Tab-separated table of C-alpha atoms in Angstrom:
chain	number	residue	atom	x	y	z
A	22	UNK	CA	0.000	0.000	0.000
A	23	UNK	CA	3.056	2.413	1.032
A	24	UNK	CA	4.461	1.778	-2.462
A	25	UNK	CA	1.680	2.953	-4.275
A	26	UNK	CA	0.752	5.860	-2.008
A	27	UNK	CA	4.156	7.114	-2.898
A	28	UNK	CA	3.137	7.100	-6.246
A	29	UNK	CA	0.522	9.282	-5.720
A	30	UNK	CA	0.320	12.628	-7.045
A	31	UNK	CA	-2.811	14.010	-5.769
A	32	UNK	CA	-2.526	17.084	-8.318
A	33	UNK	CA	-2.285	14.913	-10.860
A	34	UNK	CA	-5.282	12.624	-10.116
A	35	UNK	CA	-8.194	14.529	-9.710
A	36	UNK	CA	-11.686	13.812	-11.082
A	37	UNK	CA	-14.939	15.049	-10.574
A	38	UNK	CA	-16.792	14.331	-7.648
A	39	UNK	CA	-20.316	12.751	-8.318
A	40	UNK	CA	-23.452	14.860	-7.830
A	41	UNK	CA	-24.319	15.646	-4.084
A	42	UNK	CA	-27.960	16.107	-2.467
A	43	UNK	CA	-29.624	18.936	-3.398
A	44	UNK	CA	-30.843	20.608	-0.072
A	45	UNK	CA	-32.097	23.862	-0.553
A	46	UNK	CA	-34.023	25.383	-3.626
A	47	UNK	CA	-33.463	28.347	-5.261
A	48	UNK	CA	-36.800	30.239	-3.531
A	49	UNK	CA	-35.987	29.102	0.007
A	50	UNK	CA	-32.298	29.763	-1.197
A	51	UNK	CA	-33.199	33.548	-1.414
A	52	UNK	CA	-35.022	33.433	1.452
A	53	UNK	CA	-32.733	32.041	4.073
A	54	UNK	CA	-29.463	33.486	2.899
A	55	UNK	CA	-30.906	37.068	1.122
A	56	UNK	CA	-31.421	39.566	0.570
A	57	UNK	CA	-27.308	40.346	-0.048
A	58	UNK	CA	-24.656	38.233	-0.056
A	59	UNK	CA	-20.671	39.145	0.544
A	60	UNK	CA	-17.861	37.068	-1.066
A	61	UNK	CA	-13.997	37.836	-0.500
A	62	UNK	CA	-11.956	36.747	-3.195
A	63	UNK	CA	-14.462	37.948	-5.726
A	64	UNK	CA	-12.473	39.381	-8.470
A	65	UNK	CA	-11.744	35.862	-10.107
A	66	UNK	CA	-11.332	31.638	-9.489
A	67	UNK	CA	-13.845	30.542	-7.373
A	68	UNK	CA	-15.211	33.524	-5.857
A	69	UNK	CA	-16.229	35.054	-8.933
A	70	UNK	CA	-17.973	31.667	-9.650
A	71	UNK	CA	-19.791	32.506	-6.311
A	72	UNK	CA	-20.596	36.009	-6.968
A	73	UNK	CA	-22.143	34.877	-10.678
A	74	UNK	CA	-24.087	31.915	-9.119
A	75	UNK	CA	-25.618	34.029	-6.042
A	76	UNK	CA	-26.661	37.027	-8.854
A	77	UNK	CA	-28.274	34.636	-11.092
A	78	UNK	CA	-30.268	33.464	-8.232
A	79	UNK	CA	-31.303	36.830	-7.432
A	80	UNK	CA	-29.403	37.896	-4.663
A	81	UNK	CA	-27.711	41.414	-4.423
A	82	UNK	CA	-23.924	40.863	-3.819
A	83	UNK	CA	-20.787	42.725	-2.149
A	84	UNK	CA	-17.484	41.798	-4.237
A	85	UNK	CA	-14.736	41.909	-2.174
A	86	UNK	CA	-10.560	42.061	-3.291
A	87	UNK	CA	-7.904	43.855	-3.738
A	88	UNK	CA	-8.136	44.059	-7.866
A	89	UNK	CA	-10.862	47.464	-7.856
A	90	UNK	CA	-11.183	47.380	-11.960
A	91	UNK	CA	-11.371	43.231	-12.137
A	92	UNK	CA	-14.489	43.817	-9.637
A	93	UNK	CA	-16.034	46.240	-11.252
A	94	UNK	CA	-15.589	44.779	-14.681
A	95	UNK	CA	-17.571	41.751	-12.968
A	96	UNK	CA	-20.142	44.471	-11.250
A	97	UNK	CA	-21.300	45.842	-14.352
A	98	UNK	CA	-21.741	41.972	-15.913
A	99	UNK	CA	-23.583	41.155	-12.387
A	100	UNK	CA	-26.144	44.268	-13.073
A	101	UNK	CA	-26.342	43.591	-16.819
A	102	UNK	CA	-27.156	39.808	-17.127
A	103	UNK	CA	-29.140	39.884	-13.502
A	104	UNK	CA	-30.615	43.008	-12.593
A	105	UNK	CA	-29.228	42.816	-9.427
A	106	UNK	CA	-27.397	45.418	-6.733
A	107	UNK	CA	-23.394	44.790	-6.832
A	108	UNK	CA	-21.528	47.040	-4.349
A	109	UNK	CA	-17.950	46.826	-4.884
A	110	UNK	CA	-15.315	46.981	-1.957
A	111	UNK	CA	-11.954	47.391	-2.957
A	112	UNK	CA	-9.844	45.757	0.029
A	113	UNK	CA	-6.101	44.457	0.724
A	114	UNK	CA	-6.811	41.173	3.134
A	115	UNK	CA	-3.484	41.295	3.465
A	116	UNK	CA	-4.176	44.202	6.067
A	117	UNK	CA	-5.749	43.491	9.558
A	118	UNK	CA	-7.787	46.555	9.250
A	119	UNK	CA	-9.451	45.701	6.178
A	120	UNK	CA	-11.990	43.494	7.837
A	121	UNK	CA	-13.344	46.465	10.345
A	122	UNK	CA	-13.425	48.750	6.678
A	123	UNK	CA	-15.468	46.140	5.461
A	124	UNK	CA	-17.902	45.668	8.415
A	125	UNK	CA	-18.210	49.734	8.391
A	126	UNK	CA	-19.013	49.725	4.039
A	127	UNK	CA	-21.725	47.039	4.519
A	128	UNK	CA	-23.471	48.242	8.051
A	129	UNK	CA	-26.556	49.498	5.942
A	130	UNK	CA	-26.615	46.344	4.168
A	131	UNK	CA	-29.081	43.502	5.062
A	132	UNK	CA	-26.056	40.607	4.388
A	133	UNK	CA	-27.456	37.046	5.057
A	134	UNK	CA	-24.845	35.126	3.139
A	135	UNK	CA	-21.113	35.523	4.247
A	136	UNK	CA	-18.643	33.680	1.948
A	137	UNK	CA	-15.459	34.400	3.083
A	138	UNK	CA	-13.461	32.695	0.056
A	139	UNK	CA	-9.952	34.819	-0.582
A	140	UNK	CA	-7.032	32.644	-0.076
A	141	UNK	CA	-3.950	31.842	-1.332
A	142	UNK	CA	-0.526	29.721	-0.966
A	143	UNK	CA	2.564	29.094	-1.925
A	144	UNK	CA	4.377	25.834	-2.851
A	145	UNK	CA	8.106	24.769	-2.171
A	146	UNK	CA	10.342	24.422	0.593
A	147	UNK	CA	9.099	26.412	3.842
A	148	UNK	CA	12.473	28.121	4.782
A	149	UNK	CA	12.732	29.311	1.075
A	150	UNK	CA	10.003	31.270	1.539
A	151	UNK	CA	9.990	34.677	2.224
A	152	UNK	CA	9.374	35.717	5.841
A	153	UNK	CA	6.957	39.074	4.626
A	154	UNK	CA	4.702	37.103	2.358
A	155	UNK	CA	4.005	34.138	4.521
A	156	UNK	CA	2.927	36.751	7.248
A	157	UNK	CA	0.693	38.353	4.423
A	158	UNK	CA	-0.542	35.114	3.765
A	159	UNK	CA	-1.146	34.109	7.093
A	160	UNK	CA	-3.250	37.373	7.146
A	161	UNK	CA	-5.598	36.718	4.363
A	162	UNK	CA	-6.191	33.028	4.945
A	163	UNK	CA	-6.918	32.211	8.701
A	164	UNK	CA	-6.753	36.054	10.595
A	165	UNK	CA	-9.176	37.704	8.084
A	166	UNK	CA	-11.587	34.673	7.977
A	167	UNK	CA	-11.750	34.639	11.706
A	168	UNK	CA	-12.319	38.407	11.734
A	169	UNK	CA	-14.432	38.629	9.391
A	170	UNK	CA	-16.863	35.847	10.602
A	171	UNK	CA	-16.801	37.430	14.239
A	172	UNK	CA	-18.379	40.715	12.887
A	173	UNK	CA	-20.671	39.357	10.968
A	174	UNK	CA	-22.236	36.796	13.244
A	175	UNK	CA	-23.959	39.233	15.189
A	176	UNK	CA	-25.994	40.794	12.394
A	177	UNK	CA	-26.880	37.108	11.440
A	178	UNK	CA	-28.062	35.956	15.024
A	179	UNK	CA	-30.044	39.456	14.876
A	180	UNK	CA	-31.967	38.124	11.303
A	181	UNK	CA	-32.446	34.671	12.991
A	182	UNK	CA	-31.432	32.953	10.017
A	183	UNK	CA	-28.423	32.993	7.353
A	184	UNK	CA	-25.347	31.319	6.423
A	185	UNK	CA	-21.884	31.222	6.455
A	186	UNK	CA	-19.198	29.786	3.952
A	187	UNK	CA	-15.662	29.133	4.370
A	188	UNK	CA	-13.209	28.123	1.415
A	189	UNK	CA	-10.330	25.671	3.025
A	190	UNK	CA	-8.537	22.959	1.051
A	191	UNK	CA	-7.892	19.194	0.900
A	192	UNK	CA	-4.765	20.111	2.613
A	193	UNK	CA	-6.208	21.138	5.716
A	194	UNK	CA	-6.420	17.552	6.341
A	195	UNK	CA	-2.617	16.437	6.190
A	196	UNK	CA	0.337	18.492	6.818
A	197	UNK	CA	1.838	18.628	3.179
A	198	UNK	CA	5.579	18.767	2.900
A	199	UNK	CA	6.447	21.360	0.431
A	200	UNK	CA	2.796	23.371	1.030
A	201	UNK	CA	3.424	23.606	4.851
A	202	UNK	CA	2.520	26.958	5.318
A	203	UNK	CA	-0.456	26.933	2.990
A	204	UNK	CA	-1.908	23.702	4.608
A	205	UNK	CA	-1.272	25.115	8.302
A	206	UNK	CA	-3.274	27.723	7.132
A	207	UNK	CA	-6.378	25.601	5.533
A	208	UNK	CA	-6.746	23.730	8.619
A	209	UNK	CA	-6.898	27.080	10.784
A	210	UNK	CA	-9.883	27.217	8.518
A	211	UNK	CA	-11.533	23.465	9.003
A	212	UNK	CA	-11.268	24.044	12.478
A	213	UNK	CA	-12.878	27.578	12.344
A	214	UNK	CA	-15.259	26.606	10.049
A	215	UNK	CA	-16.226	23.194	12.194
A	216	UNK	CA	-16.021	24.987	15.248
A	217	UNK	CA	-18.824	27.446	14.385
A	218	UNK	CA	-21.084	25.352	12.426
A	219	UNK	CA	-21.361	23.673	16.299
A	220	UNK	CA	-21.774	27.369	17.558
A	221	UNK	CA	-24.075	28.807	15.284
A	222	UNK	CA	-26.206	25.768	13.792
A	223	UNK	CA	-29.108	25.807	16.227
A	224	UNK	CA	-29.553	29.539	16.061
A	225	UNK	CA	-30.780	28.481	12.360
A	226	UNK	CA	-26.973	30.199	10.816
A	227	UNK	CA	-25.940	27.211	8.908
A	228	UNK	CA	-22.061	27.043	8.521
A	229	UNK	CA	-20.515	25.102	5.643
A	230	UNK	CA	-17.020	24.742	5.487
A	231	UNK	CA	-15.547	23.434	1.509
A	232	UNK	CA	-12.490	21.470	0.630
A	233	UNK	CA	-11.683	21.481	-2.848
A	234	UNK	CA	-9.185	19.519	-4.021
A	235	UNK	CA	-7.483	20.818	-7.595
A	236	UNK	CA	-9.218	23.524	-9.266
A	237	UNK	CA	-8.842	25.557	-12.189
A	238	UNK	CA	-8.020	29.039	-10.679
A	239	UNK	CA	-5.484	31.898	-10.673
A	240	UNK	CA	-4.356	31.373	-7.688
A	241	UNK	CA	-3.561	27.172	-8.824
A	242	UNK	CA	-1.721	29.151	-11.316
A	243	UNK	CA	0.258	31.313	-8.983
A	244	UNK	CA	0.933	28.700	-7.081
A	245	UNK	CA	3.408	27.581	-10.008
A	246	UNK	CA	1.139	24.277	-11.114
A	247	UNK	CA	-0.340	24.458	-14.719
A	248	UNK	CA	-3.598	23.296	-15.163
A	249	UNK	CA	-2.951	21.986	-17.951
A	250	UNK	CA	-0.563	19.554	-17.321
A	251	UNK	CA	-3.111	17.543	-14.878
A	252	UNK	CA	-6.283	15.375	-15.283
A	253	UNK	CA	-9.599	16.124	-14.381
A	254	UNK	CA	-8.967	19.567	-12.611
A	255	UNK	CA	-12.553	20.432	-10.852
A	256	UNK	CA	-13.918	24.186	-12.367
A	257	UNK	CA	-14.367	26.402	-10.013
A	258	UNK	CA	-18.500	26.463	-11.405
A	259	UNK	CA	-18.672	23.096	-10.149
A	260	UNK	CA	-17.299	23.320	-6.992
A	261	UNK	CA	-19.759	26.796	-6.436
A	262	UNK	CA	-22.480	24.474	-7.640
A	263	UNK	CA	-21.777	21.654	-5.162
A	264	UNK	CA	-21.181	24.217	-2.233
A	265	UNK	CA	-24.639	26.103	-2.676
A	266	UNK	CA	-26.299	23.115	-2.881
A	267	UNK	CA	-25.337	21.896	0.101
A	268	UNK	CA	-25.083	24.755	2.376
A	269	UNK	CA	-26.755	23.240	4.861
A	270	UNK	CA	-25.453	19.932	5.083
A	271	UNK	CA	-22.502	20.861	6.831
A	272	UNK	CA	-20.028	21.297	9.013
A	273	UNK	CA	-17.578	19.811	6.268
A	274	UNK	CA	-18.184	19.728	2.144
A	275	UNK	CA	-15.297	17.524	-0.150
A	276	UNK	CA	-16.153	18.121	-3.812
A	277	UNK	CA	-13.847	16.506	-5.276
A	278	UNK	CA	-14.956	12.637	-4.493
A	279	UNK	CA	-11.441	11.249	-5.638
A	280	UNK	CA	-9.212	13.918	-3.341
A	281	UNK	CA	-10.831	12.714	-0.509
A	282	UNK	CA	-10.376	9.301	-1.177
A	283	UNK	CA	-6.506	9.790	-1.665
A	284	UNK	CA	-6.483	11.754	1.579
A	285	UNK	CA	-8.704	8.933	3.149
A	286	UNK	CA	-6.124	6.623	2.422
A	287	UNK	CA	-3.220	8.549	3.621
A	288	UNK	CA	-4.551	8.598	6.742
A	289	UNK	CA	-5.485	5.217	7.220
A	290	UNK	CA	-1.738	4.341	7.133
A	291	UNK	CA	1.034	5.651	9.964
A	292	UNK	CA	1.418	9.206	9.953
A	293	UNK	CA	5.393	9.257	8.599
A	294	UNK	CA	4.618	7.286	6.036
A	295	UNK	CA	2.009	9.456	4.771
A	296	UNK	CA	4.006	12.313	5.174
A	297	UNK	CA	6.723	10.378	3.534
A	298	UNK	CA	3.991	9.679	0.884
A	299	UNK	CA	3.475	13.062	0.750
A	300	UNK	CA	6.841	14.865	0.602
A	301	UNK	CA	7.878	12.717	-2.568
A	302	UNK	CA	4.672	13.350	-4.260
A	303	UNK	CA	4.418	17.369	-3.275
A	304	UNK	CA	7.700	17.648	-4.680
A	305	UNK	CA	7.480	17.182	-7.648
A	306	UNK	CA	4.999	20.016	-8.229
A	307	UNK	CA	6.646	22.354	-5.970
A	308	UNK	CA	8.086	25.307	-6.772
A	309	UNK	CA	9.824	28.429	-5.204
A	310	UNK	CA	8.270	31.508	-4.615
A	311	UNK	CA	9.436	34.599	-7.001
């Protein structure tokens, strides 16, 4: 079993998951999680697949990131194709203080749907990597998240109703030689995610935490992996697709069926051999940070 583990190469394997329960409809959809929704990381990858999913189901939307023109590009296609409200909010996560900018932008705004997607990593060997960016990084994926939740839970407990999505990783799962920082990071966010679907599920907030596995993205991109090169990368339109409809059948969504099952194994064998697994299997995608 070690042998092939080793083999593995889980960004080289993936496939798409099959279809998952629907749970919610697109009326009650509105209803629960509406009248606006927010998504951070809006300006492209999966994000944008949120904020073009949420519009075409009628829900106003806040597009937050850092690119302003890339948002509003998307705003005007939003208020085009859907006839919907798009307020755009131009924000560096990489900033602590963005999060309070972004709670004082939207306090007129009835938000009932927090999506708190922006994220990114880095692959390669952790003490190549540059000391400024993995603090930035650190920033964006676990201390804006957390930040970000905590201001908007009271406004949902005040509606009685409403949701909450976080975008982790596969990774959060395993420590993963050669993505160490990135996959410290991603399971700050299972464990923030799980921890207040238990908080916040009887108060009728439903909390749905996602773990893609390889996904067609920018930010797969940036991460120095081509697309191209692997089999069966996930689009980011199915993972929105899979996410929305299951928003309430949390705490924990996998969309891609085969990642978990790699993962699944991994763990089901001692933990230095799957990191050993791991580490020869990372590797060869890794690369160092520019």
């Amino acid at each position: 079993m070690l042998r092939l583990l080793i083999r593995v190469n889980v960004y080289q394997q993936a496939e798409h998951c099959c279809e998952k329960a629907v749970h919610v409809n697109s009326n009650d959809f509105v209803s629960r999680y509406g009248p606006v929704a927010l998504v951070t990381g809006a300006s492209s990858g999966i994000g944008q697949s949120f904020a073009e999913q949420l519009a075409a189901m009628g829900l106003d939307v806040v597009l937050v990131a850092r690119r302003e023109s890339l948002l509003e590009e998307l705003a005007s296609r939003l208020r085009a194709e859907h006839g919907v409200e798009v307020t755009v909010c131009s924000a560096d996560l990489a900033e602590v203080a963005a999060t309070a900018s972004i709670l004082d932008a939207t306090s007129g705004l009835d938000i009932g749907l927090v999506v708190s997607n922006a994220g990114y990593g880095f692959k390669g060997e952790h003490s190549a990597m540059d000391p400024a960016e993995l603090a930035d990084m650190v920033t964006v994926n676990c201390t804006t998240p957390m930040l970000l939740t905590r201001g908007f839970i009271p406004r949902l407990r005040a509606r009685g109703r409403g949701g909450i999505i976080v975008t982790s990783s596969i990774e959060a799962l395993l420590g993963c030689p050669y993505s160490t920082a990135y996959s410290s990071s991603k399971a700050f966010l299972n464990s923030l995610g799980e921890g207040l679907w238990g908080e916040l599920t009887p108060e009728g907030i439903d909390v749905l935490t996602i773990c893609p596995g390889a996904t067609d993205t920018e930010a797969l991109r940036r991460s120095g992996i081509d697309p191209a090169t692997m089999n069966n990368v996930m689009s980011p339109d199915e993972v929105v697709t899979l996410t929305l409809d299951n928003i309430d059948n949390g705490p924990t969504l996998f969309p891609s069926d085969h990642h978990k099952a790699v993962f699944d194994q991994l763990l089901s064998i001692p933990r230095r051999d799957a990191l050993t697994a791991m580490a020869r299997g990372m590797k060869v995608n890794s690369v160092q940070p520019n």
